[in-house]
């Protein structure tokens, strides 16, 4: 059993390391510099499933790279977003949150327990089509967040 857990951990670390190197190679190819701060920032985003605010990311980066200033981290987030590696979303009235770019998805926000549930973009397709048809409005799916009450809170 230990060997299986170790093999899974090695595979996850290897995948994360490969993705980090792919992102860093793209930064270099676009003329950007690869710094310890960028490396730490990418690692944090790769190793979380949470949507983190810029302040959360800055705090986490500074734990591994204490010399990194918050303004540098914010600039790095902007650079990574402009290169298409990072996406931000506005979930409710809180600060914008960031995550690595991946499949487009929306968010369901529980107004009681503050849970955030990622929902594949396809689930919002009827709503997106109706907004376009009825209002001529093109929904940005990366920023789509609906608030309500999650199943757990409803069952309490």
mmCIF file of C-alpha atoms in Angstrom:
data_model
loop_
_atom_site.group_PDB
_atom_site.id
_atom_site.type_symbol
_atom_site.label_atom_id
_atom_site.label_comp_id
_atom_site.label_asym_id
_atom_site.label_seq_id
_atom_site.Cartn_x
_atom_site.Cartn_y
_atom_site.Cartn_z
ATOM 1 C CA UNK A 1 0.000 0.000 0.000
ATOM 2 C CA UNK A 2 2.834 2.406 0.849
ATOM 3 C CA UNK A 3 4.415 1.767 -2.555
ATOM 4 C CA UNK A 4 1.142 2.653 -4.299
ATOM 5 C CA UNK A 5 0.761 5.902 -2.329
ATOM 6 C CA UNK A 6 4.406 6.754 -3.083
ATOM 7 C CA UNK A 7 3.912 6.052 -6.798
ATOM 8 C CA UNK A 8 0.814 8.269 -6.907
ATOM 9 C CA UNK A 9 2.644 11.063 -5.066
ATOM 10 C CA UNK A 10 5.611 10.836 -7.450
ATOM 11 C CA UNK A 11 3.266 10.974 -10.459
ATOM 12 C CA UNK A 12 1.467 14.060 -9.079
ATOM 13 C CA UNK A 13 4.752 15.820 -8.265
ATOM 14 C CA UNK A 14 6.104 14.948 -11.715
ATOM 15 C CA UNK A 15 2.967 16.282 -13.444
ATOM 16 C CA UNK A 16 3.095 19.479 -11.373
ATOM 17 C CA UNK A 17 6.797 19.898 -12.111
ATOM 18 C CA UNK A 18 6.244 19.375 -15.833
ATOM 19 C CA UNK A 19 3.406 21.918 -15.925
ATOM 20 C CA UNK A 20 5.554 24.407 -13.978
ATOM 21 C CA UNK A 21 8.385 24.001 -16.483
ATOM 22 C CA UNK A 22 5.977 24.390 -19.433
ATOM 23 C CA UNK A 23 4.667 27.660 -17.981
ATOM 24 C CA UNK A 24 8.197 28.909 -17.232
ATOM 25 C CA UNK A 25 9.342 28.009 -20.767
ATOM 26 C CA UNK A 26 6.450 30.013 -22.215
ATOM 27 C CA UNK A 27 7.381 32.988 -20.023
ATOM 28 C CA UNK A 28 10.969 32.818 -21.293
ATOM 29 C CA UNK A 29 9.773 32.450 -24.906
ATOM 30 C CA UNK A 30 7.664 35.611 -24.553
ATOM 31 C CA UNK A 31 10.721 37.526 -23.318
ATOM 32 C CA UNK A 32 9.812 37.378 -19.643
ATOM 33 C CA UNK A 33 12.150 36.622 -16.771
ATOM 34 C CA UNK A 34 11.794 33.580 -14.572
ATOM 35 C CA UNK A 35 12.291 34.504 -10.935
ATOM 36 C CA UNK A 36 12.006 32.652 -7.648
ATOM 37 C CA UNK A 37 8.832 34.642 -6.952
ATOM 38 C CA UNK A 38 7.180 33.516 -10.205
ATOM 39 C CA UNK A 39 8.276 29.957 -9.558
ATOM 40 C CA UNK A 40 6.751 30.044 -6.046
ATOM 41 C CA UNK A 41 3.539 31.686 -7.296
ATOM 42 C CA UNK A 42 3.049 29.062 -10.018
ATOM 43 C CA UNK A 43 3.785 26.260 -7.561
ATOM 44 C CA UNK A 44 1.176 27.579 -5.124
ATOM 45 C CA UNK A 45 -1.488 27.798 -7.822
ATOM 46 C CA UNK A 46 -0.607 24.332 -9.138
ATOM 47 C CA UNK A 47 -0.844 22.765 -5.707
ATOM 48 C CA UNK A 48 -4.211 24.110 -4.603
ATOM 49 C CA UNK A 49 -7.771 23.529 -5.678
ATOM 50 C CA UNK A 50 -8.869 26.715 -3.913
ATOM 51 C CA UNK A 51 -9.512 30.060 -5.538
ATOM 52 C CA UNK A 52 -7.086 32.396 -3.771
ATOM 53 C CA UNK A 53 -7.129 36.174 -3.481
ATOM 54 C CA UNK A 54 -4.003 38.112 -4.427
ATOM 55 C CA UNK A 55 -3.397 38.692 -0.705
ATOM 56 C CA UNK A 56 -3.684 34.941 0.011
ATOM 57 C CA UNK A 57 -1.210 34.224 -2.780
ATOM 58 C CA UNK A 58 1.173 36.945 -1.562
ATOM 59 C CA UNK A 59 1.129 35.499 1.958
ATOM 60 C CA UNK A 60 1.813 31.982 0.656
ATOM 61 C CA UNK A 61 4.614 33.145 -1.684
ATOM 62 C CA UNK A 62 6.257 35.131 1.108
ATOM 63 C CA UNK A 63 6.418 31.988 3.246
ATOM 64 C CA UNK A 64 8.730 30.398 0.659
ATOM 65 C CA UNK A 65 10.317 33.613 -0.640
ATOM 66 C CA UNK A 66 10.326 36.198 2.195
ATOM 67 C CA UNK A 67 12.066 38.788 -0.024
ATOM 68 C CA UNK A 68 9.113 38.871 -2.447
ATOM 69 C CA UNK A 69 7.152 42.101 -2.156
ATOM 70 C CA UNK A 70 3.383 42.140 -2.489
ATOM 71 C CA UNK A 71 3.599 44.536 -5.455
ATOM 72 C CA UNK A 72 5.938 42.136 -7.289
ATOM 73 C CA UNK A 73 3.528 39.269 -6.667
ATOM 74 C CA UNK A 74 0.604 41.344 -7.980
ATOM 75 C CA UNK A 75 2.595 42.257 -11.115
ATOM 76 C CA UNK A 76 3.476 38.595 -11.611
ATOM 77 C CA UNK A 77 -0.205 37.646 -11.368
ATOM 78 C CA UNK A 78 -1.037 40.271 -14.010
ATOM 79 C CA UNK A 79 1.766 38.996 -16.272
ATOM 80 C CA UNK A 80 0.650 35.369 -15.899
ATOM 81 C CA UNK A 81 -2.931 36.404 -16.632
ATOM 82 C CA UNK A 82 -1.905 38.352 -19.755
ATOM 83 C CA UNK A 83 -0.048 35.236 -20.963
ATOM 84 C CA UNK A 84 -3.174 33.131 -20.386
ATOM 85 C CA UNK A 85 -1.848 30.964 -17.543
ATOM 86 C CA UNK A 86 -3.912 32.522 -14.762
ATOM 87 C CA UNK A 87 -7.548 33.597 -14.655
ATOM 88 C CA UNK A 88 -9.245 35.793 -12.099
ATOM 89 C CA UNK A 89 -12.883 35.752 -11.112
ATOM 90 C CA UNK A 90 -15.096 37.930 -8.957
ATOM 91 C CA UNK A 91 -17.033 35.749 -6.560
ATOM 92 C CA UNK A 92 -19.526 37.879 -4.734
ATOM 93 C CA UNK A 93 -18.358 41.102 -3.112
ATOM 94 C CA UNK A 94 -14.984 39.815 -1.953
ATOM 95 C CA UNK A 95 -11.669 40.515 -3.663
ATOM 96 C CA UNK A 96 -11.006 38.853 -6.999
ATOM 97 C CA UNK A 97 -9.682 35.314 -6.763
ATOM 98 C CA UNK A 98 -7.129 33.605 -8.988
ATOM 99 C CA UNK A 99 -6.563 30.106 -10.292
ATOM 100 C CA UNK A 100 -4.632 28.498 -13.099
ATOM 101 C CA UNK A 101 -6.331 28.627 -16.461
ATOM 102 C CA UNK A 102 -8.048 25.410 -17.373
ATOM 103 C CA UNK A 103 -11.444 24.347 -18.573
ATOM 104 C CA UNK A 104 -13.852 27.290 -18.505
ATOM 105 C CA UNK A 105 -16.224 27.027 -15.582
ATOM 106 C CA UNK A 106 -18.632 29.072 -13.528
ATOM 107 C CA UNK A 107 -19.162 29.179 -9.791
ATOM 108 C CA UNK A 108 -21.993 28.569 -7.372
ATOM 109 C CA UNK A 109 -21.586 30.472 -4.102
ATOM 110 C CA UNK A 110 -23.387 29.376 -0.952
ATOM 111 C CA UNK A 111 -24.647 32.432 0.904
ATOM 112 C CA UNK A 112 -24.804 30.478 4.181
ATOM 113 C CA UNK A 113 -21.517 28.542 4.459
ATOM 114 C CA UNK A 114 -19.483 30.421 1.802
ATOM 115 C CA UNK A 115 -18.764 27.225 -0.170
ATOM 116 C CA UNK A 116 -17.666 27.741 -3.765
ATOM 117 C CA UNK A 117 -18.622 25.018 -6.222
ATOM 118 C CA UNK A 118 -17.025 24.926 -9.680
ATOM 119 C CA UNK A 119 -19.518 24.111 -12.403
ATOM 120 C CA UNK A 120 -18.514 23.127 -15.953
ATOM 121 C CA UNK A 121 -19.336 25.813 -18.479
ATOM 122 C CA UNK A 122 -21.732 23.496 -20.330
ATOM 123 C CA UNK A 123 -24.161 23.686 -17.407
ATOM 124 C CA UNK A 124 -24.529 27.424 -18.016
ATOM 125 C CA UNK A 125 -24.937 27.138 -21.785
ATOM 126 C CA UNK A 126 -28.758 27.554 -21.825
ATOM 127 C CA UNK A 127 -28.432 30.686 -19.661
ATOM 128 C CA UNK A 128 -25.602 32.068 -21.823
ATOM 129 C CA UNK A 129 -27.651 31.508 -25.007
ATOM 130 C CA UNK A 130 -30.742 33.136 -23.447
ATOM 131 C CA UNK A 131 -28.727 36.213 -22.351
ATOM 132 C CA UNK A 132 -27.322 36.583 -25.862
ATOM 133 C CA UNK A 133 -30.696 36.013 -27.554
ATOM 134 C CA UNK A 134 -32.882 38.080 -25.223
ATOM 135 C CA UNK A 135 -30.512 40.894 -24.254
ATOM 136 C CA UNK A 136 -27.663 40.849 -26.783
ATOM 137 C CA UNK A 137 -25.383 40.238 -23.804
ATOM 138 C CA UNK A 138 -22.290 38.044 -24.091
ATOM 139 C CA UNK A 139 -21.559 36.401 -20.709
ATOM 140 C CA UNK A 140 -17.933 36.037 -19.640
ATOM 141 C CA UNK A 141 -18.001 32.488 -18.299
ATOM 142 C CA UNK A 142 -14.784 32.924 -16.302
ATOM 143 C CA UNK A 143 -16.592 35.531 -14.227
ATOM 144 C CA UNK A 144 -19.917 33.742 -13.922
ATOM 145 C CA UNK A 145 -20.967 33.287 -10.296
ATOM 146 C CA UNK A 146 -24.439 32.532 -8.998
ATOM 147 C CA UNK A 147 -25.316 32.829 -5.364
ATOM 148 C CA UNK A 148 -27.760 30.639 -3.492
ATOM 149 C CA UNK A 149 -27.812 27.888 -0.857
ATOM 150 C CA UNK A 150 -25.844 24.643 -1.280
ATOM 151 C CA UNK A 151 -27.365 21.180 -0.800
ATOM 152 C CA UNK A 152 -25.623 20.697 2.586
ATOM 153 C CA UNK A 153 -27.053 23.927 4.008
ATOM 154 C CA UNK A 154 -30.505 23.147 2.584
ATOM 155 C CA UNK A 155 -30.523 19.782 4.393
ATOM 156 C CA UNK A 156 -29.729 21.316 7.794
#
